[in-house]
Amino acid sequence: MRVGPVEPAAGGNRTGRNLPAAIAVGVGLGAAVIGSLYSPFKWLFLIVVVAAVGVGVTELVRSFAARDARVPMVPVLAGLVAMVGGAYWGGPGWLLGIFATTVVALMIWRMFLGTEGYVRDVGATILVTVYPSMLAGFVALLLKHPAEGPDQVVVFIATTVASDIGGYFAGISFGRHKMSPVISPKKTWEGFAGSALACMAVGGWLTVWLLEAELWKGVLIGAVVVVFATLGDLVESVIKRDLGVKDMGSVLPGHGGMMDRLDSLVAALVPVWALLTLLT
């Protein structure tokens, strides 16, 4: 999620972003999400989730490797699959249990590779196991709802994406006051305001339409989303600055890496799951 004014890229536009490519990729991702969510087999959406988050995990592991932090790719990806599947078929207890088991197993795995850099490698491994792997399990908990699972997922994703879109266009149009120059120089308070308005509008609309709940509940969900989505974006910016990279990858034209799209989603996921569980 990028909100705020940017310098034009060479041969690019004022946004410094290939907007047609970004829109095309966004439409394609949206089609994959909607198509799998409302298919006769809801578990197809879990495959989309595991594929997307798996690419994000791969980007993080490779970025950490550039700073000599060794994260075992295959075991972490296996843990991701187990946590998402366990959350959907078993519920929150299974998600927590599989997460704890995965962390212990990964610590033991690294132990057999020697003592040098053990704390560094285990710290990076646990970070990837939590962010984004374990957090992704909560989307399976949303999907698990017997009556409104797909609709709840749509409310979550659309509201979070609205934060990105609203903030992006408000930032490039009105952005003047930087929110965090050290962490993310492009992010502005005007962009944040655009994110907030978009989130609350989309959250309120979809909550009434899809979940048949009161408008204020959707507005509240939107307000919570914009806070956590923005913080999630800042967290990823800190990680990238520490690793010395501009984007986590280049798999998505016009967007960057998969983690550059997932940062806001995984940060907002748990609060949205909690609110939807309590309010609807």
Short mmCIF file of C-alpha atoms in Angstrom, two decimals:
data_model
loop_
_atom_site.label_atom_id
_atom_site.label_comp_id
_atom_site.label_asym_id
_atom_site.label_seq_id
_atom_site.Cartn_x
_atom_site.Cartn_y
_atom_site.Cartn_z
CA MET A 1 0.00 0.00 0.00
CA ARG A 2 1.52 3.30 -1.06
CA VAL A 3 -0.14 6.59 -0.22
CA GLY A 4 1.41 9.91 -0.97
CA PRO A 5 3.07 11.86 -3.78
CA VAL A 6 5.86 10.20 -5.71
CA GLU A 7 8.39 11.41 -8.23
CA PRO A 8 7.76 10.33 -11.81
CA ALA A 9 9.77 7.37 -13.02
CA ALA A 10 11.83 7.68 -16.17
CA GLY A 11 9.32 7.62 -18.99
CA GLY A 12 6.50 7.14 -16.49
CA ASN A 13 3.71 9.26 -15.13
CA ARG A 14 3.40 11.37 -12.02
CA THR A 15 2.63 8.34 -9.88
CA GLY A 16 5.86 6.56 -10.78
CA ARG A 17 3.71 3.47 -11.23
CA ASN A 18 2.59 1.56 -14.32
CA LEU A 19 -1.08 2.22 -13.68
CA PRO A 20 -2.53 0.18 -16.60
CA ALA A 21 -0.47 -2.84 -15.57
CA ALA A 22 -1.40 -2.34 -11.92
CA ILE A 23 -5.10 -2.19 -12.80
CA ALA A 24 -4.87 -5.27 -15.01
CA VAL A 25 -3.13 -7.25 -12.27
CA GLY A 26 -5.67 -6.04 -9.68
CA VAL A 27 -8.58 -7.13 -11.90
CA GLY A 28 -6.97 -10.51 -12.45
CA LEU A 29 -6.41 -11.06 -8.74
CA GLY A 30 -9.95 -9.94 -7.98
CA ALA A 31 -11.36 -12.39 -10.52
CA ALA A 32 -9.37 -15.24 -8.99
CA VAL A 33 -10.64 -14.35 -5.52
CA ILE A 34 -14.31 -13.95 -6.49
CA GLY A 35 -14.31 -16.98 -8.77
CA SER A 36 -12.85 -19.29 -6.12
CA LEU A 37 -14.92 -17.84 -3.25
CA TYR A 38 -18.27 -18.38 -4.94
CA SER A 39 -17.47 -21.66 -6.64
CA PRO A 40 -19.21 -24.83 -5.43
CA PHE A 41 -15.98 -25.71 -3.61
CA LYS A 42 -15.02 -22.98 -1.14
CA TRP A 43 -11.70 -24.69 -0.44
CA LEU A 44 -10.53 -23.54 -3.88
CA PHE A 45 -10.15 -20.10 -2.33
CA LEU A 46 -7.74 -21.60 0.20
CA ILE A 47 -5.54 -22.68 -2.71
CA VAL A 48 -5.52 -19.08 -3.94
CA VAL A 49 -4.61 -17.89 -0.43
CA VAL A 50 -1.82 -20.45 0.01
CA ALA A 51 -0.42 -19.65 -3.45
CA ALA A 52 -0.38 -15.89 -2.85
CA VAL A 53 0.98 -16.08 0.69
CA GLY A 54 3.46 -18.75 -0.41
CA VAL A 55 4.90 -16.33 -2.97
CA GLY A 56 5.11 -13.69 -0.23
CA VAL A 57 6.93 -16.12 2.05
CA THR A 58 9.37 -16.93 -0.75
CA GLU A 59 10.09 -13.22 -1.23
CA LEU A 60 10.74 -12.74 2.49
CA VAL A 61 13.00 -15.79 2.71
CA ARG A 62 15.09 -14.63 -0.24
CA SER A 63 15.31 -11.09 1.12
CA PHE A 64 16.47 -12.39 4.51
CA ALA A 65 19.04 -14.63 2.79
CA ALA A 66 20.61 -11.51 1.26
CA ARG A 67 21.35 -10.42 4.85
CA ASP A 68 22.70 -13.86 5.82
CA ALA A 69 19.57 -14.91 7.74
CA ARG A 70 18.80 -18.50 6.79
CA VAL A 71 15.12 -19.46 6.79
CA PRO A 72 14.23 -23.02 5.71
CA MET A 73 11.87 -22.45 2.79
CA VAL A 74 10.17 -25.85 2.48
CA PRO A 75 9.34 -26.37 6.19
CA VAL A 76 7.96 -22.83 6.48
CA LEU A 77 5.76 -23.35 3.41
CA ALA A 78 4.60 -26.70 4.82
CA GLY A 79 3.65 -24.92 8.04
CA LEU A 80 1.69 -22.34 6.03
CA VAL A 81 -0.34 -25.05 4.29
CA ALA A 82 -0.96 -26.86 7.59
CA MET A 83 -2.07 -23.69 9.41
CA VAL A 84 -4.47 -22.53 6.70
CA GLY A 85 -5.94 -26.02 6.29
CA GLY A 86 -6.11 -26.59 10.05
CA ALA A 87 -7.89 -23.28 10.60
CA TYR A 88 -10.52 -24.07 7.97
CA TRP A 89 -11.23 -27.67 8.93
CA GLY A 90 -10.47 -27.47 12.65
CA GLY A 91 -10.98 -23.89 13.83
CA PRO A 92 -8.93 -21.45 15.97
CA GLY A 93 -7.61 -24.16 18.32
CA TRP A 94 -6.11 -26.08 15.46
CA LEU A 95 -4.57 -22.93 14.01
CA LEU A 96 -2.90 -22.13 17.33
CA GLY A 97 -1.75 -25.70 17.89
CA ILE A 98 -0.27 -26.11 14.42
CA PHE A 99 1.45 -22.73 14.70
CA ALA A 100 3.10 -23.65 18.01
CA THR A 101 4.13 -27.07 16.67
CA THR A 102 5.56 -25.47 13.52
CA VAL A 103 7.65 -23.00 15.52
CA VAL A 104 9.12 -25.72 17.75
CA ALA A 105 9.81 -27.96 14.75
CA LEU A 106 11.61 -25.14 12.95
CA MET A 107 13.73 -24.36 16.01
CA ILE A 108 14.77 -28.01 16.19
CA TRP A 109 15.41 -28.07 12.43
CA ARG A 110 17.82 -25.14 12.70
CA MET A 111 19.53 -26.65 15.75
CA PHE A 112 21.00 -29.44 13.63
CA LEU A 113 22.67 -26.92 11.33
CA GLY A 114 25.03 -25.64 14.04
CA THR A 115 25.20 -22.92 16.64
CA GLU A 116 26.59 -20.07 14.55
CA GLY A 117 23.83 -17.53 13.84
CA TYR A 118 21.19 -19.67 15.52
CA VAL A 119 19.31 -16.81 17.21
CA ARG A 120 19.44 -14.67 14.06
CA ASP A 121 18.10 -17.46 11.85
CA VAL A 122 15.43 -18.61 14.30
CA GLY A 123 14.27 -15.03 14.81
CA ALA A 124 13.85 -14.54 11.04
CA THR A 125 12.17 -17.94 10.71
CA ILE A 126 9.62 -17.24 13.44
CA LEU A 127 8.90 -13.83 11.91
CA VAL A 128 8.07 -15.45 8.56
CA THR A 129 6.01 -18.12 10.31
CA VAL A 130 3.90 -15.41 11.94
CA TYR A 131 3.99 -12.77 9.22
CA PRO A 132 2.37 -13.65 6.90
CA SER A 133 1.88 -17.42 7.38
CA MET A 134 -0.02 -17.73 10.67
CA LEU A 135 -1.96 -14.51 10.10
CA ALA A 136 -3.20 -15.91 6.79
CA GLY A 137 -4.93 -18.67 8.74
CA PHE A 138 -7.50 -16.15 9.93
CA VAL A 139 -8.90 -15.74 6.42
CA ALA A 140 -9.71 -19.45 6.57
CA LEU A 141 -11.57 -18.77 9.82
CA LEU A 142 -13.63 -16.11 8.02
CA LEU A 143 -14.37 -18.51 5.19
CA LYS A 144 -15.38 -21.19 7.69
CA HIS A 145 -18.60 -19.33 8.62
CA PRO A 146 -21.36 -21.72 7.48
CA ALA A 147 -23.67 -19.06 6.01
CA GLU A 148 -21.68 -15.88 5.33
CA GLY A 149 -18.10 -17.10 4.89
CA PRO A 150 -17.47 -15.88 1.31
CA ASP A 151 -19.34 -12.63 1.98
CA GLN A 152 -17.24 -11.92 5.09
CA VAL A 153 -14.07 -12.52 3.09
CA VAL A 154 -15.27 -10.09 0.41
CA VAL A 155 -16.04 -7.43 3.05
CA PHE A 156 -12.54 -7.86 4.49
CA ILE A 157 -10.64 -7.82 1.20
CA ALA A 158 -12.67 -5.06 -0.48
CA THR A 159 -12.46 -2.78 2.56
CA THR A 160 -8.71 -3.25 2.84
CA VAL A 161 -8.17 -2.74 -0.89
CA ALA A 162 -10.27 0.44 -0.62
CA SER A 163 -7.69 1.73 1.85
CA ASP A 164 -4.98 1.29 -0.77
CA ILE A 165 -6.97 2.84 -3.62
CA GLY A 166 -8.40 5.75 -1.64
CA GLY A 167 -5.06 6.55 -0.08
CA TYR A 168 -3.22 6.27 -3.37
CA PHE A 169 -5.36 8.75 -5.26
CA ALA A 170 -5.80 11.14 -2.34
CA GLY A 171 -2.06 11.05 -1.76
CA ILE A 172 -1.05 11.86 -5.33
CA SER A 173 -3.75 14.53 -5.60
CA PHE A 174 -3.51 16.32 -2.26
CA GLY A 175 -0.55 14.83 -0.39
CA ARG A 176 1.55 17.50 1.31
CA HIS A 177 2.16 16.55 4.93
CA LYS A 178 4.33 13.48 5.35
CA MET A 179 3.20 10.93 7.88
CA SER A 180 6.53 9.18 8.50
CA PRO A 181 9.42 10.60 6.43
CA VAL A 182 11.98 8.18 7.85
CA ILE A 183 9.97 4.98 7.42
CA SER A 184 7.87 5.77 4.34
CA PRO A 185 8.59 9.15 2.69
CA LYS A 186 5.72 8.78 0.19
CA LYS A 187 3.00 8.36 2.81
CA THR A 188 1.03 11.50 3.72
CA TRP A 189 -1.71 12.41 6.14
CA GLU A 190 -3.88 13.49 3.21
CA GLY A 191 -3.46 10.00 1.77
CA PHE A 192 -4.43 8.52 5.12
CA ALA A 193 -7.59 10.63 5.13
CA GLY A 194 -8.46 9.33 1.67
CA SER A 195 -7.86 5.78 2.89
CA ALA A 196 -10.14 6.36 5.89
CA LEU A 197 -13.01 7.74 3.82
CA ALA A 198 -12.76 4.94 1.26
CA CYS A 199 -12.55 2.23 3.93
CA MET A 200 -15.54 3.45 5.90
CA ALA A 201 -17.64 3.97 2.75
CA VAL A 202 -16.89 0.54 1.30
CA GLY A 203 -17.09 -1.18 4.69
CA GLY A 204 -20.46 0.38 5.45
CA TRP A 205 -21.89 -0.38 2.03
CA LEU A 206 -20.78 -4.02 1.85
CA THR A 207 -21.72 -4.80 5.44
CA VAL A 208 -25.28 -3.62 4.79
CA TRP A 209 -25.54 -5.25 1.36
CA LEU A 210 -23.81 -8.59 1.88
CA LEU A 211 -24.14 -9.21 5.61
CA GLU A 212 -27.44 -7.37 6.17
CA ALA A 213 -25.99 -5.74 9.27
CA GLU A 214 -26.30 -2.17 10.54
CA LEU A 215 -24.42 0.56 8.69
CA TRP A 216 -22.47 1.64 11.78
CA LYS A 217 -20.91 -1.81 12.06
CA GLY A 218 -19.47 -1.55 8.58
CA VAL A 219 -18.21 1.96 9.20
CA LEU A 220 -16.52 0.73 12.39
CA ILE A 221 -14.90 -2.12 10.49
CA GLY A 222 -13.66 0.37 7.90
CA ALA A 223 -12.19 2.63 10.59
CA VAL A 224 -10.34 -0.29 12.16
CA VAL A 225 -9.13 -1.50 8.77
CA VAL A 226 -7.56 1.82 7.81
CA VAL A 227 -5.56 1.97 11.05
CA PHE A 228 -4.22 -1.57 10.85
CA ALA A 229 -3.73 -1.50 7.07
CA THR A 230 -1.62 1.65 7.37
CA LEU A 231 0.39 0.22 10.25
CA GLY A 232 0.89 -3.00 8.29
CA ASP A 233 2.25 -1.03 5.37
CA LEU A 234 4.62 0.83 7.69
CA VAL A 235 5.82 -2.44 9.23
CA GLU A 236 6.70 -3.80 5.80
CA SER A 237 8.44 -0.51 4.96
CA VAL A 238 10.60 -0.91 8.07
CA ILE A 239 11.48 -4.48 7.07
CA LYS A 240 12.42 -3.38 3.54
CA ARG A 241 14.53 -0.51 4.80
CA ASP A 242 16.37 -2.81 7.18
CA LEU A 243 16.97 -5.30 4.36
CA GLY A 244 17.93 -2.55 1.92
CA VAL A 245 15.33 -3.35 -0.76
CA LYS A 246 12.80 -1.13 -2.54
CA ASP A 247 10.23 -3.85 -3.22
CA MET A 248 10.04 -7.41 -1.94
CA GLY A 249 9.88 -8.67 -5.52
CA SER A 250 8.62 -7.98 -9.03
CA VAL A 251 6.10 -10.75 -9.57
CA LEU A 252 3.18 -8.30 -9.92
CA PRO A 253 3.70 -5.68 -12.67
CA GLY A 254 2.76 -2.23 -11.43
CA HIS A 255 2.69 -3.41 -7.82
CA GLY A 256 6.07 -4.92 -6.97
CA GLY A 257 6.23 -8.11 -4.96
CA MET A 258 3.39 -10.14 -3.51
CA MET A 259 4.28 -8.99 0.02
CA ASP A 260 3.88 -5.41 -1.19
CA ARG A 261 0.20 -6.28 -1.74
CA LEU A 262 -0.27 -8.53 1.28
CA ASP A 263 1.20 -6.22 3.94
CA SER A 264 -2.03 -4.34 4.63
CA LEU A 265 -4.22 -7.42 4.29
CA VAL A 266 -2.41 -9.60 6.82
CA ALA A 267 -2.18 -6.74 9.33
CA ALA A 268 -5.91 -5.97 9.15
CA LEU A 269 -7.07 -9.58 9.03
CA VAL A 270 -7.15 -10.48 12.73
CA PRO A 271 -8.99 -7.29 13.86
CA VAL A 272 -11.55 -7.72 11.08
CA TRP A 273 -12.08 -11.39 11.97
CA ALA A 274 -12.61 -10.40 15.61
CA LEU A 275 -15.07 -7.61 14.73
CA LEU A 276 -17.05 -9.73 12.29
CA THR A 277 -17.22 -12.53 14.85
CA LEU A 278 -18.49 -10.16 17.54
CA LEU A 279 -20.74 -7.88 15.49
CA THR A 280 -22.31 -10.16 12.88
#
